[in-house]
Coordinates of C-alpha atoms and ligand atoms in Angstrom, one line a residue:
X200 CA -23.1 15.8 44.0
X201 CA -20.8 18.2 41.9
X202 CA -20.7 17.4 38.1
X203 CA -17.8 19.3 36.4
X204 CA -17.1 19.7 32.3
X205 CA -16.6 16.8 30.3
X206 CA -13.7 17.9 27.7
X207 CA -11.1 15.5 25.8
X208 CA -12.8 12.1 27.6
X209 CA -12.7 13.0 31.2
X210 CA -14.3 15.5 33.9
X211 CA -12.3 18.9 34.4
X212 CA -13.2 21.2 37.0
X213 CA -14.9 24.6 36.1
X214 CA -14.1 27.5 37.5
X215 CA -17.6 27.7 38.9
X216 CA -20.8 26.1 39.7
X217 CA -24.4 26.8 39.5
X218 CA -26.9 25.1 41.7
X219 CA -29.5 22.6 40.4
X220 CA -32.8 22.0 42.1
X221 CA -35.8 19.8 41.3
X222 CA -38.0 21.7 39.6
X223 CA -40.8 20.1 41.7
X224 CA -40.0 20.4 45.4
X225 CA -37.0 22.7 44.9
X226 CA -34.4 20.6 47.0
X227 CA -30.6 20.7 45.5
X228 CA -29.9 17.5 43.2
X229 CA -26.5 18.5 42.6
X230 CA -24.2 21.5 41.5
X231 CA -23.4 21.7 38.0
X232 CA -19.9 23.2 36.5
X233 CA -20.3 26.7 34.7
X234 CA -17.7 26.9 31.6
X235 CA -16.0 30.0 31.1
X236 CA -15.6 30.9 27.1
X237 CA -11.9 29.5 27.7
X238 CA -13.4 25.8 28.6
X239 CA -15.8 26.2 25.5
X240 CA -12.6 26.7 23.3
X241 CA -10.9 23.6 24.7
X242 CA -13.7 21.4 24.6
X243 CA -14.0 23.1 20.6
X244 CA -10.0 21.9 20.6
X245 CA -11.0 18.7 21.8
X246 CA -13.4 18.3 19.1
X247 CA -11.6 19.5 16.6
X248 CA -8.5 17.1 17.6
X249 CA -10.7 13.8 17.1
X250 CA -12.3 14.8 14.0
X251 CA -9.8 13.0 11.9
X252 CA -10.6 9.7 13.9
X253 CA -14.1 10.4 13.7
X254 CA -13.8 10.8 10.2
X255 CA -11.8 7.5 9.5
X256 CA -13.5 5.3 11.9
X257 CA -15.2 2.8 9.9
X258 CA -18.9 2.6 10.2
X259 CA -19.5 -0.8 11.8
X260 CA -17.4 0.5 14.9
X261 CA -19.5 3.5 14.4
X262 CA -22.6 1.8 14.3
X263 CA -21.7 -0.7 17.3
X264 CA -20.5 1.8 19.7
X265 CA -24.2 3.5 19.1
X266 CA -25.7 -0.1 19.8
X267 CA -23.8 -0.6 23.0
X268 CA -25.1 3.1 24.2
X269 CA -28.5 1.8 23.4
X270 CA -27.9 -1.4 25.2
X271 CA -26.8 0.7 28.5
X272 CA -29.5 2.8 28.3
X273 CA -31.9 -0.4 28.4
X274 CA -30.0 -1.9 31.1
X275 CA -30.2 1.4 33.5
X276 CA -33.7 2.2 32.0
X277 CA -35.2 2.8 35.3
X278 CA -32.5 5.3 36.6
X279 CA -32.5 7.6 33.6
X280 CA -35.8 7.5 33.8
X281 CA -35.8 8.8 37.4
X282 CA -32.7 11.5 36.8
X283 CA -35.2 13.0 34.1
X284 CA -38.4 12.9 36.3
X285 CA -36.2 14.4 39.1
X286 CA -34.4 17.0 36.8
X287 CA -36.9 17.9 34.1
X288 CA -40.1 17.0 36.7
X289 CA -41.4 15.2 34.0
X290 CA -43.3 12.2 35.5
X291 CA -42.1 9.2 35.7
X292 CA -44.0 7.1 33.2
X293 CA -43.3 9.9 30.3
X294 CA -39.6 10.1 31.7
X295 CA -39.9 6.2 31.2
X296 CA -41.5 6.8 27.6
X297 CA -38.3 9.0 26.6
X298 CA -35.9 6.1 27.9
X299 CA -37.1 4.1 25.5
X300 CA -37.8 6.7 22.5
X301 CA -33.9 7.3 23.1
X302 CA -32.9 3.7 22.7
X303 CA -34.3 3.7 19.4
X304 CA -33.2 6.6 18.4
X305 CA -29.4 5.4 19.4
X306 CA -30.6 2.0 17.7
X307 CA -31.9 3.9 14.5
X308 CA -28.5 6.0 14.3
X309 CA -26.8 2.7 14.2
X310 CA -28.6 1.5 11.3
X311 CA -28.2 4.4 9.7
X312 CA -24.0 4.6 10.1
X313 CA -24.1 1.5 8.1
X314 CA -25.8 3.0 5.2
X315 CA -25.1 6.2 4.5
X316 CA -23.7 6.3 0.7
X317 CA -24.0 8.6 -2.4
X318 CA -25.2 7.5 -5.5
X319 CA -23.7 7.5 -9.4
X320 CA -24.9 10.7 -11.5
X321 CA -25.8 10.1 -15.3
X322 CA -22.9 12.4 -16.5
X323 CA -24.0 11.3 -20.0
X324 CA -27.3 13.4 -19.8
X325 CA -25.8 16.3 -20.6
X326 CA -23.8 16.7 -23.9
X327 CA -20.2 17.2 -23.0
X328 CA -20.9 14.7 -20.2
X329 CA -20.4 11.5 -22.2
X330 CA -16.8 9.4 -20.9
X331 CA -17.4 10.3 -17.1
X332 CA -18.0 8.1 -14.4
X333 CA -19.6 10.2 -11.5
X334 CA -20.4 9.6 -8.1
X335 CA -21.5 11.0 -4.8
X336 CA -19.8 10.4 -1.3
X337 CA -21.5 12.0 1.7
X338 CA -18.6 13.1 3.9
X339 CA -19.2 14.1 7.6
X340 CA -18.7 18.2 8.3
X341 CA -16.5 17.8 11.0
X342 CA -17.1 19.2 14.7
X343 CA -21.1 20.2 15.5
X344 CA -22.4 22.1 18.1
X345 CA -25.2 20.9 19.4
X346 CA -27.5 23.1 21.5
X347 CA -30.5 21.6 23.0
X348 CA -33.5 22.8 25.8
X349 CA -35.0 20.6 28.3
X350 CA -38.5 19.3 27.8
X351 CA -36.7 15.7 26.6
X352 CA -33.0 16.0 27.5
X353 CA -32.2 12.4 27.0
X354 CA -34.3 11.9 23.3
X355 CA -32.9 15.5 22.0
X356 CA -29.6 14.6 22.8
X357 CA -29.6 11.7 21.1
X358 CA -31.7 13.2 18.0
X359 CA -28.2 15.1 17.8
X360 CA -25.3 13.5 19.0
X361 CA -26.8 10.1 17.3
X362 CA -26.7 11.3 14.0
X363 CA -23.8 13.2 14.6
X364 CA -21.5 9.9 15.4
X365 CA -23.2 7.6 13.0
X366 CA -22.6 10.3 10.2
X367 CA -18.4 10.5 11.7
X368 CA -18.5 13.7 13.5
X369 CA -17.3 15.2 16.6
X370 CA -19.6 17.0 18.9
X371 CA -20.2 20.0 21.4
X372 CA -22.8 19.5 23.5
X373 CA -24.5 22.3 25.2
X374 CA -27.5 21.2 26.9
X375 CA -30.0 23.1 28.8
X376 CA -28.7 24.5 32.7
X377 CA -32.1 22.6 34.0
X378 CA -31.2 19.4 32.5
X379 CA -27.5 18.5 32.5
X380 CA -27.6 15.4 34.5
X381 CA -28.8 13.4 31.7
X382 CA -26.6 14.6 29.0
X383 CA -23.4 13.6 31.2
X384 CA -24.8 10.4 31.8
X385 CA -25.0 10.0 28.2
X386 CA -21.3 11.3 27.7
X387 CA -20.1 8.2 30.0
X388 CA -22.2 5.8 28.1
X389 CA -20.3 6.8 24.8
X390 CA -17.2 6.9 27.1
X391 CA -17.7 3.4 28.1
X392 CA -18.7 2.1 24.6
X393 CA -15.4 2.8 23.1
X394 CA -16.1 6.1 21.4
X395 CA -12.2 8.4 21.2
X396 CA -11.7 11.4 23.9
X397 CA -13.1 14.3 22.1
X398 CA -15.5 12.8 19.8
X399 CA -18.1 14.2 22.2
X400 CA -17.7 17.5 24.9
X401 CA -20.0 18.7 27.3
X402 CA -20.2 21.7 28.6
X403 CA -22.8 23.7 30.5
X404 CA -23.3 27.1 32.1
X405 CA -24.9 30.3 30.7
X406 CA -26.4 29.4 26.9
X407 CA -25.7 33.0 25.8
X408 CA -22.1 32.9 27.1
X409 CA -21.0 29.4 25.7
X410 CA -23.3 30.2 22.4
X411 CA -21.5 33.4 21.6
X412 CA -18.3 31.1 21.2
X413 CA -19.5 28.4 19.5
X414 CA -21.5 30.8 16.7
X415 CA -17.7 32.2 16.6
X416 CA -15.6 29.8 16.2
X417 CA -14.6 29.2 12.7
X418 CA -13.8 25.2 13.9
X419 CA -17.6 24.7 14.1
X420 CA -19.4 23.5 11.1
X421 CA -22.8 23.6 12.1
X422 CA -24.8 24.4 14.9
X423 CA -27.6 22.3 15.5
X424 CA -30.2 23.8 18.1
X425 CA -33.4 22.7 19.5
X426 CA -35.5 25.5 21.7
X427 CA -37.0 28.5 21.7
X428 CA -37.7 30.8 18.3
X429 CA -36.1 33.8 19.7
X430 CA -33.0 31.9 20.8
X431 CA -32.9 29.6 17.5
X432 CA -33.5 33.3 15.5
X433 CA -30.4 34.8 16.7
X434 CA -28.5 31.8 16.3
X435 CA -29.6 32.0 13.0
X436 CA -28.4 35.5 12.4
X437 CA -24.9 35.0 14.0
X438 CA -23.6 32.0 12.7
X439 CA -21.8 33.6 9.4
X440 CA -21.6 30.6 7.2
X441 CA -22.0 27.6 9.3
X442 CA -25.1 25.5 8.4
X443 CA -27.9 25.8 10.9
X444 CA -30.8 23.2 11.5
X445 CA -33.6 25.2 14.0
X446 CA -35.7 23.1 15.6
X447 CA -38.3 25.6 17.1
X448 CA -41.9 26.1 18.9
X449 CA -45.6 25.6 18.1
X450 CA -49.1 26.6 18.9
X451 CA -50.2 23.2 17.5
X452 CA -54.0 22.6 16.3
X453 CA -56.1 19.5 16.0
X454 CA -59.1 19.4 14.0
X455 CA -62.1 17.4 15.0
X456 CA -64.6 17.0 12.1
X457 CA -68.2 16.2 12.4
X458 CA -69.0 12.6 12.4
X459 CA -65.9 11.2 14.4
X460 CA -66.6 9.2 17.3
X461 CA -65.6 10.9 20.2
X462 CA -64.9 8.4 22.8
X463 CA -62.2 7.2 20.3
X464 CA -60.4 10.6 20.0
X465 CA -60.5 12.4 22.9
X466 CA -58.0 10.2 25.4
X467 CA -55.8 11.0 22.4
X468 CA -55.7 14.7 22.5
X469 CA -56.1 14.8 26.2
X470 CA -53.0 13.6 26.2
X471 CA -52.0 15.7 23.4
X472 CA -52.7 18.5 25.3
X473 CA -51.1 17.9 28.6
X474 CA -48.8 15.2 28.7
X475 CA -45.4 16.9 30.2
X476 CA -47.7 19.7 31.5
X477 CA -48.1 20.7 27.9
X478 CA -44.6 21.3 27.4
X479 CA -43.6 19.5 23.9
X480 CA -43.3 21.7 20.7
X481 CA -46.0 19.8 19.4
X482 CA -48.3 20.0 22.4
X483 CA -52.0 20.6 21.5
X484 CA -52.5 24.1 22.3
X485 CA -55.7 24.9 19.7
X486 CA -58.9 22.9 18.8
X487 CA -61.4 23.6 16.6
X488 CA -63.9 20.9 16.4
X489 CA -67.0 21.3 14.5
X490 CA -69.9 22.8 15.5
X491 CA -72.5 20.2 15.8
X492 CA -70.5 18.0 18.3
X493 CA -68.2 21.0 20.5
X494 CA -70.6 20.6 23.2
X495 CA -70.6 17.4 23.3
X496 CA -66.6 17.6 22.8
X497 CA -66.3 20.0 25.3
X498 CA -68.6 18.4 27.9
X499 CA -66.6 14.8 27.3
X500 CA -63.0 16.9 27.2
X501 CA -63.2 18.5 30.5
X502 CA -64.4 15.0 32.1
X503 CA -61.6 13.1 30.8
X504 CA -58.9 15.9 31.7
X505 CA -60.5 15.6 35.6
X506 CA -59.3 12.0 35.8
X507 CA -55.7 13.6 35.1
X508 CA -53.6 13.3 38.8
X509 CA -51.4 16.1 39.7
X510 CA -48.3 15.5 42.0
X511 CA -44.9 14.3 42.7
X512 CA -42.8 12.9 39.2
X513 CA -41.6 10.2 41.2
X514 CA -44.8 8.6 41.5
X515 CA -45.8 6.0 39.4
X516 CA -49.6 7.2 38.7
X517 CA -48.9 11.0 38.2
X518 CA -49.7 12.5 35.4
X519 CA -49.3 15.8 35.8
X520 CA -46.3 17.7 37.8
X521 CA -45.1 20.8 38.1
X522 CA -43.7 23.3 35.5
X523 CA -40.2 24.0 34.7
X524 CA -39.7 27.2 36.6
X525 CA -42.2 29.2 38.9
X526 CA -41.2 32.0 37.0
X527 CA -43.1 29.8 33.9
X528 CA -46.2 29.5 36.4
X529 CA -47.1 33.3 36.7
X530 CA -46.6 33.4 32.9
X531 CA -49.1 31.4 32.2
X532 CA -51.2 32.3 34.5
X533 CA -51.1 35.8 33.3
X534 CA -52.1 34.6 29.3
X535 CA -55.4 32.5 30.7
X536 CA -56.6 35.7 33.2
X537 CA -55.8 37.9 30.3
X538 CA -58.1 36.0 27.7
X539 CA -60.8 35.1 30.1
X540 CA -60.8 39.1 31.1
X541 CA -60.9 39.6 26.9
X542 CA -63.7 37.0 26.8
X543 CA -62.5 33.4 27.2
X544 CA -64.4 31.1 29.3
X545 CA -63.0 28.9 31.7
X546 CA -63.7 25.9 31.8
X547 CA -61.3 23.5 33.8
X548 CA -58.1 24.7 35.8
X549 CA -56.6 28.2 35.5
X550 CA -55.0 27.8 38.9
X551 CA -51.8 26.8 39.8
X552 CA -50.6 25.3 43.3
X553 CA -46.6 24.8 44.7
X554 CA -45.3 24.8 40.9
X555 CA -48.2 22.6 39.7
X556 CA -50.5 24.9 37.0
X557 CA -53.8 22.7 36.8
X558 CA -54.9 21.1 33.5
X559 CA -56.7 24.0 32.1
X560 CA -59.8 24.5 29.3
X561 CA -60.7 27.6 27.9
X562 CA -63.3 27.7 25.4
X563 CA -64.2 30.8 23.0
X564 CA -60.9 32.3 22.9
X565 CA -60.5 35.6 20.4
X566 CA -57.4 34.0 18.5
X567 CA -55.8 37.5 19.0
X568 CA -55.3 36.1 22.6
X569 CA -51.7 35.1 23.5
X570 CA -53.0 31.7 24.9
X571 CA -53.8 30.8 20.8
X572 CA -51.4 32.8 18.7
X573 CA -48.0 32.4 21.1
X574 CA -46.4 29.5 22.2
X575 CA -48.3 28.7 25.7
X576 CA -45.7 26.0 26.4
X577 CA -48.0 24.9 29.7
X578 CA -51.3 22.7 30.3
X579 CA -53.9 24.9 28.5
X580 CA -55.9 24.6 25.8
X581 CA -58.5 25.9 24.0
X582 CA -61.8 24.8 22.1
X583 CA -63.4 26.7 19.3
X584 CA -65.9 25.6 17.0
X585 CA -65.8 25.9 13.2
X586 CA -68.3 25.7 10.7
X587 CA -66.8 24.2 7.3
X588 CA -64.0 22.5 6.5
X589 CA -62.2 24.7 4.6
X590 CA -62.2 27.5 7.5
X591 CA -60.6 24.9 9.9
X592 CA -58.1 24.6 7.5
X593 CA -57.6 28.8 7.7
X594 CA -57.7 28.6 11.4
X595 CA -54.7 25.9 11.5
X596 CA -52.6 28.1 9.5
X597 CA -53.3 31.4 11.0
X598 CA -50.2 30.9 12.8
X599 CA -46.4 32.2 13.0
X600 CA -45.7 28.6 13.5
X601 CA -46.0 25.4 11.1
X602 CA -44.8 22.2 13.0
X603 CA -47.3 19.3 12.7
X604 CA -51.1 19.4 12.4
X605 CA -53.9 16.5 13.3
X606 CA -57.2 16.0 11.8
X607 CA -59.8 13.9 12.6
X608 CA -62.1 13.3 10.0
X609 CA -63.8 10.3 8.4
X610 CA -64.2 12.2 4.7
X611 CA -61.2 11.2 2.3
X612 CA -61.4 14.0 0.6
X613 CA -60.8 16.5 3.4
X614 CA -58.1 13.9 4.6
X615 CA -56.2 15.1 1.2
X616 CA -57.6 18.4 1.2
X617 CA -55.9 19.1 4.5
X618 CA -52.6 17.1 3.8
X619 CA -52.4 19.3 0.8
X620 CA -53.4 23.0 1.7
X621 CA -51.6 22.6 5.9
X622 CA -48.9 24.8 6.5
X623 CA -46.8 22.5 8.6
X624 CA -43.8 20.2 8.3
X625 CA -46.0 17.2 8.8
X626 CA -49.7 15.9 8.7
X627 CA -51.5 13.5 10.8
X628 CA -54.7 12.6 9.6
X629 CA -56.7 10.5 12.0
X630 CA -54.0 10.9 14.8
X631 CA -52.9 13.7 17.0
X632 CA -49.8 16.7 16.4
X633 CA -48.1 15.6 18.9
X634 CA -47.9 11.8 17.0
X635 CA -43.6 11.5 16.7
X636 CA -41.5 8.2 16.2
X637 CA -38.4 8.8 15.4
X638 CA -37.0 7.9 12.2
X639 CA -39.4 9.8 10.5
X640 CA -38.7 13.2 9.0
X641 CA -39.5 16.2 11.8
X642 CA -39.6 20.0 11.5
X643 CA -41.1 22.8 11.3
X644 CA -42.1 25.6 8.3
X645 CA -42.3 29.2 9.4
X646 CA -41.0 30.4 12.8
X647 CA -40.9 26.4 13.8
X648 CA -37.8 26.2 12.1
X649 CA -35.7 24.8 9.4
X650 CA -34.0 21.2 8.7
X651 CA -35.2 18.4 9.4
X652 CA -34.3 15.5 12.5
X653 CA -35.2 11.6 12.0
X654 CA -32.1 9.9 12.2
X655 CA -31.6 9.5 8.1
X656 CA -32.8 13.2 7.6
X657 CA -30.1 14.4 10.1
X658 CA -27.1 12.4 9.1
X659 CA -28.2 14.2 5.2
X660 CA -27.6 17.6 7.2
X661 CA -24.8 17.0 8.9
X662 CA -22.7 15.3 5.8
X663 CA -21.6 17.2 3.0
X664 CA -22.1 15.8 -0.5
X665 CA -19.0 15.4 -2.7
X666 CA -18.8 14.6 -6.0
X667 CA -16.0 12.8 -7.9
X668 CA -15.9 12.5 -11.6
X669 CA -13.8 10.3 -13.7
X670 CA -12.8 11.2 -17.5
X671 CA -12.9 7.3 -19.2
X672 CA -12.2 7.9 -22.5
Ligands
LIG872 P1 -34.5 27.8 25.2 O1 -34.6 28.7 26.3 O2 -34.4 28.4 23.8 O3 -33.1 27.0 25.4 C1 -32.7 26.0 24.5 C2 -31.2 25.9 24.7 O4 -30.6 27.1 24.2 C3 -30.7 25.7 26.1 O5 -29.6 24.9 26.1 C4 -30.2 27.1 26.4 O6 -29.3 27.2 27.5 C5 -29.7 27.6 25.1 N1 -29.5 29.0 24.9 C6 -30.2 30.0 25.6 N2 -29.8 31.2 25.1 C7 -28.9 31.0 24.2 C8 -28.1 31.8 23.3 N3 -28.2 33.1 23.3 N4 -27.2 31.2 22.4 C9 -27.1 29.9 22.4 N5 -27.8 29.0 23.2 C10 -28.7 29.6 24.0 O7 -35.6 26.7 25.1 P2 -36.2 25.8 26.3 O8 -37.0 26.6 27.2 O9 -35.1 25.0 26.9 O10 -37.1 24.8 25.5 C11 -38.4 25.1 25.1 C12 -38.5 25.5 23.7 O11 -37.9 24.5 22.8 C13 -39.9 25.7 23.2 O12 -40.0 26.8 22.4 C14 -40.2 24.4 22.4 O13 -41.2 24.4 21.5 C15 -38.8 24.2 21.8 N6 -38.7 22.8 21.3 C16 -38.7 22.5 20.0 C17 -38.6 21.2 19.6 C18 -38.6 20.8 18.1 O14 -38.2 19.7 17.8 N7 -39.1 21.6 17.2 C19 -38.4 20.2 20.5 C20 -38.4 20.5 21.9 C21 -38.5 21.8 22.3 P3 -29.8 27.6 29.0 O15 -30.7 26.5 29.4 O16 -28.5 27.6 29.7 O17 -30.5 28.9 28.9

């Protein structure tokens, strides 16, 4: 299979092509067009040349060519779910999961197109401000660039390009080289439900090449990028004036306080831990559990992450597959040798085999140790006891990162204690980090980012406030 651009409505040949294998058995799934800066400018042109229909499109059509996308995603549920498991390697009942986190996400955009509105100021507040009528319109920016990485290609996407559309914007999609099949399925949903040539460009290839245009271009309002803090950093520092929303990385913590019942939690945060082979930004990578229960914690952990079956995405009861490059294997594997050699112990895993790094439990880990303080972005965590409840709340925020935090305590007053001194962009109490539906507000504080997603926060980011003002009197 050869997949070539999608610029202006319609597939245009690259000048080149870059080969895509399954992450899991390595065999070619297809080969995948490689834009040159020229096809990023036309596919920028395209954008720019719909903006004015995007902009006067009234929202019902808006909002019903977003439903119909939803509606084709349900109907081929099964077959995006494969093209993820076989792309991303994700297995297939979490690739199944996404399918339908995406068709809410399209279905929450929808609602949202149909009520986005400003509000009437109280001119009269100030003095001087008496005979003005005021109010606020919220006004889409124009053409976004939206950059996204692989770990859920489908529900990313549509965490962009659905607000994008709903809010009456036209888009540049640039999403990651290891998962472009499911954006240009996406692209001929849209296609199919009516929305104008333009409104939304693909283009794939290098990410540094086709990023250096887009931070460039002047037509580009904002860039919106999900992925890695480095990449997201110098986004940041490139883009002149355009707004930028970063949605960035984690070394996410759990707390587990004393008095919890165990066999409640721990299914949770194994699969906190190590659904995706731990690769979601808000993976559980860190937990400190108290120190009257760790052993038995740590005992029960270890025998619930056993039951975890490694193998092939395509099959129905795996749970664990392999990584997203081998190159992503040996990095790992170098953190977890280089704590245990500085005093970690292993307790489950630390292997990997044909792509597949095991599920993998380290205990004791100095929190100097790149396995705690970096992003592992693999199946590893690690256990670490605390005493009182405060100093769990220091070791949570002795991070570079701040996306979401769990605790698990039956105390009310830790409960607020820990909503109130975190230093994250959201608090679960009594649930896991990794806890995300998706109309609700998500980012990060610190090096996890800035903005916010959820369909209503996003369409606020990507409109621009205007304010009109009548003189009465
Ligand atoms: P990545 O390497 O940063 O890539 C993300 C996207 O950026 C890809 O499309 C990539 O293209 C592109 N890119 C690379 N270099 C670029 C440059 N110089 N300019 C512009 N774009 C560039 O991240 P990833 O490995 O795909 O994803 C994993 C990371 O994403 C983790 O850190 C994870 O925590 C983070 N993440 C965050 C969230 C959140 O909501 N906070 C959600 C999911 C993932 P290529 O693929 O062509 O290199």
């Amino acid at each position: 299979m050869k997949k070539d651009l999608w610029i202006g409505g319609e597939y245009r040949s690259a000048a080149s092509y870059n080969e895509l294998k399954n992450p899991y058995n390595l065999e070619l799934l297809a080969k995948i067009g490689s834009a040159s800066q020229e096809d990023v400018r036309l596919a920028i042109s395209a954008a720019h040349q719909a903006k004015t229909m995007m902009a006067e499109m009234p929202a019902f059509e808006r909002a019903e060519i977003l439903e119909k996308v939803a509606r084709f995603l349900r109907d081929d549920l099964d077959e995006c779910a494969r093209l993820i498991a076989m792309e991303a390697a994700k297995p297939l009942k979490a690739a199944r999961a996404e399918v339908n986190r995406t068709i809410m996400t399209y279905t929450f955009a929808a609602h949202e197109a149909r009520r986005i509105h400003g509000e009437t100021v109280p001119m009269d507040a100030a003095p001087g401000g008496q005979g003005s009528l005021a109010f606020t319109v919220r006004e889409p920016l124009g053409v976004i660039a939206a950059i996204t990485p692989f770990n859920f290609p489908m529900n990313l996407v549509a965490h962009k390009v659905g607000p994008a559309i709903a809010a009456g914007n036209s888009v540049v999609l640039k999403p990651a080289s290891q998962t472009p099949l499911s954006a240009y399925r996406i692209a001929e949903y849209f296609h199919t439900a009516g929305l104008p040539a333009g409104a939304l460009n693909i283009v794939t290839g290098s990410g540094s090449k086709i990023g250096e245009v887009l931070m460039k271009d002047d037509r580009i309002k904002m860039i919106t990028f999900t992925g890695s803090p480095e990449v997201g950093r110098y986004i940041r520092e490139h883009s002149g004036l355009k707004r930028v929303t970063l949605e960035l990385g984690s070394n996410s913590a759990v707390v587990v306080d004393e008095g919890v019942q165990l066999n409640k939690v721990i299914p949770r945060i194994v699969n906190g831990a190590f659904a995706y082979q731990g690769q979601v930004c808000i993976s559980i990578q860190r937990i400190f559990v108290h120190e009257s229960i760790i052993d038995e914690f740590t005992e029960q952990f270890v025998s619930e992450t056993r039951k975890l079956k490694a193998g092939n995405p395509l099959e129905e009861d795996t749970d664990i597959s392999a990584m997203i490059t081998r190159g992503d294997v040996e990095r790992t594997k170098q953190w977890v040798d280089e704590a245990i050699n500085n005093g970690a112990d292993l307790r489950l895993g630390g292997n990997a085999e044909e792509g597949i790094f095991q599920p993998t439990v380290l205990v004791n880990v100095p929190l100097k140790e790149k396995v705690s303080c970096e992003e592992v972005f693999a199946p590893v965590v690690h256990i670490n006891s605390f005493r009182d409840f405060s100093e769990a709340i220091d070791l949570v925020n002795d991070s570079k990162y701040g996306l979401q935090a769990g605790i698990f305590t039956n105390d009310i007053h830790k409960a607020l204690q820990a909503a109130k001194k975190l230093e994250v962009g959201g608090v679960m109490i009594n649930e896991i980090p990794t806890f995300r539906v998706d109309q609700m507000p998500y980012g990060g504080v610190k090096m996890s980012g800035m903005g916010r997603e959820g369909i209503k926060y996003a369409v606020e980011e990507m409109t621009e406030l205007k304010l009109i003002s009548f003189k009465t009197e």
